[in-house]
Tab-separated table of C-alpha atoms in Angstrom:
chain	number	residue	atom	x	y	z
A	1	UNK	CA	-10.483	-27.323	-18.338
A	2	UNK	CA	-8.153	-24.523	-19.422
A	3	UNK	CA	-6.611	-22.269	-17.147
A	4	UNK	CA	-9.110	-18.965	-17.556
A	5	UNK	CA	-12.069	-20.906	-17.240
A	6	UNK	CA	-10.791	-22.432	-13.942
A	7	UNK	CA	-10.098	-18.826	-12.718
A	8	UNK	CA	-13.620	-17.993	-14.004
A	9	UNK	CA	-15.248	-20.594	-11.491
A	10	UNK	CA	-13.124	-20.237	-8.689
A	11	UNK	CA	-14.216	-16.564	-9.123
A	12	UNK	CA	-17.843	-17.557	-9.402
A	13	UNK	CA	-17.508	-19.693	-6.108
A	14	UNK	CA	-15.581	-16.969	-4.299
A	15	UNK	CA	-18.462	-14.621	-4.881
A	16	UNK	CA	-21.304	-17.301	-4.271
A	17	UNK	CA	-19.699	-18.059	-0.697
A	18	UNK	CA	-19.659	-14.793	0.051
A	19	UNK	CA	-23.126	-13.449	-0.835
A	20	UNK	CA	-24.756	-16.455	0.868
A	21	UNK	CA	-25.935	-14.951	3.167
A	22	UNK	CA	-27.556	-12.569	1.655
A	23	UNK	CA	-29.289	-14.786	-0.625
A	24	UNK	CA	-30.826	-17.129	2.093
A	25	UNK	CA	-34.611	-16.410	1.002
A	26	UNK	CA	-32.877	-16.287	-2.638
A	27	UNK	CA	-31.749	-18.788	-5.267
A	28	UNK	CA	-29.267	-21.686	-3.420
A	29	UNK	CA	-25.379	-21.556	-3.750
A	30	UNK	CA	-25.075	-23.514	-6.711
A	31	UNK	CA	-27.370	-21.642	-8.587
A	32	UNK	CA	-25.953	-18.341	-7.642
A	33	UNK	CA	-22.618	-19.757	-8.735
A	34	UNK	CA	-24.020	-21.148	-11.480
A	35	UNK	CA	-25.398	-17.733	-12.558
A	36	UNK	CA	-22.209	-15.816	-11.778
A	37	UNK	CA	-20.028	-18.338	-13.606
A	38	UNK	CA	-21.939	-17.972	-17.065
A	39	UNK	CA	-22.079	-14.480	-15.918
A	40	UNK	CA	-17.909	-14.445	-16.175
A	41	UNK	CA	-17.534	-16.625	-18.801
A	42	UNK	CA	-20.336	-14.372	-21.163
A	43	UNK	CA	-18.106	-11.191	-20.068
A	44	UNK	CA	-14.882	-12.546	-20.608
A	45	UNK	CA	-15.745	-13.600	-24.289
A	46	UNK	CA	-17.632	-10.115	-25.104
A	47	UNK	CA	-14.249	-8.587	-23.775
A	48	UNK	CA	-12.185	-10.762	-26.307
A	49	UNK	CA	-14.054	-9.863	-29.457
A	50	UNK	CA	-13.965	-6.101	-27.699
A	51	UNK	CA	-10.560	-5.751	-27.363
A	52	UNK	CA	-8.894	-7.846	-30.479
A	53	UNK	CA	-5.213	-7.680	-30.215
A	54	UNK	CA	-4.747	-7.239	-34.153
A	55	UNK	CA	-7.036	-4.423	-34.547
A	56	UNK	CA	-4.172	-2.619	-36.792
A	57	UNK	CA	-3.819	-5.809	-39.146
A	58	UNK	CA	-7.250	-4.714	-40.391
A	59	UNK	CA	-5.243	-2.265	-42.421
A	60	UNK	CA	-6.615	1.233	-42.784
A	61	UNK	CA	-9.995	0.944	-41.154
A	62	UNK	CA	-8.723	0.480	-37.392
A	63	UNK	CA	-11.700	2.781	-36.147
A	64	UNK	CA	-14.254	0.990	-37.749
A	65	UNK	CA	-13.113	-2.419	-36.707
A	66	UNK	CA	-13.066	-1.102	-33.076
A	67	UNK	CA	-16.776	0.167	-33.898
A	68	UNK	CA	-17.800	-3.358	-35.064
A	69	UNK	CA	-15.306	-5.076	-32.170
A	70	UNK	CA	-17.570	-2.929	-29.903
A	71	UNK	CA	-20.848	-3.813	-31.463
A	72	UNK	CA	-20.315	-7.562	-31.466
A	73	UNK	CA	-18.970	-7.040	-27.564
A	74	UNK	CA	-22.014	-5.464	-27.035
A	75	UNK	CA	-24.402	-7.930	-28.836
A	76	UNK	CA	-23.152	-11.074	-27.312
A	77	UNK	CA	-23.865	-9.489	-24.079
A	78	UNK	CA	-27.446	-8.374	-24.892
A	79	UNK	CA	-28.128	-12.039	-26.327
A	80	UNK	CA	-27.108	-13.622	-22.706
A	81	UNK	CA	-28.706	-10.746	-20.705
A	82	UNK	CA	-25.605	-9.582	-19.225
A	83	UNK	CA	-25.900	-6.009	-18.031
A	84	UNK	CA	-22.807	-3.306	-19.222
């Protein structure tokens, strides 16, 4: 497992530990870090296509890539059901 997607899941513990609690007449641990942790990893890829590094390699249409960038960001987290 690369480094990133071990921060991703220690995130996605860290938060179901703390919210336990909370979620006692709710979905169990595991599935709350379950959730969270495809949660992070569906955000962390919309954010990559969102905010390519090379946008100006594109040549002269850097506003429309960042408009498509955007749009793809924005699809892949409609397609999971991950909220903005």
């Amino acid at each position: 497992m690369n480094e990133k997607i071990k921060q991703l899941a220690d995130q996605a513990r860290a938060l179901a530990d703390q919210f336990q609690e909370q979620w006692k007449a709710g979905p169990s641990n595991e599935e709350f870090f379950q959730e969270k942790f495809a949660e992070l990893i569906v955000r962390e890829c919309a954010d990559a296509c969102y905010k390519h590094k090379d946008v100006e390699s594109f040549g002269i249409y850097p506003v429309r890539v960042a408009m498509v960038t955007k749009a793809c960001s924005n699809n892949i987290k409609e397609h999971f059901g991950v909220e903005e």
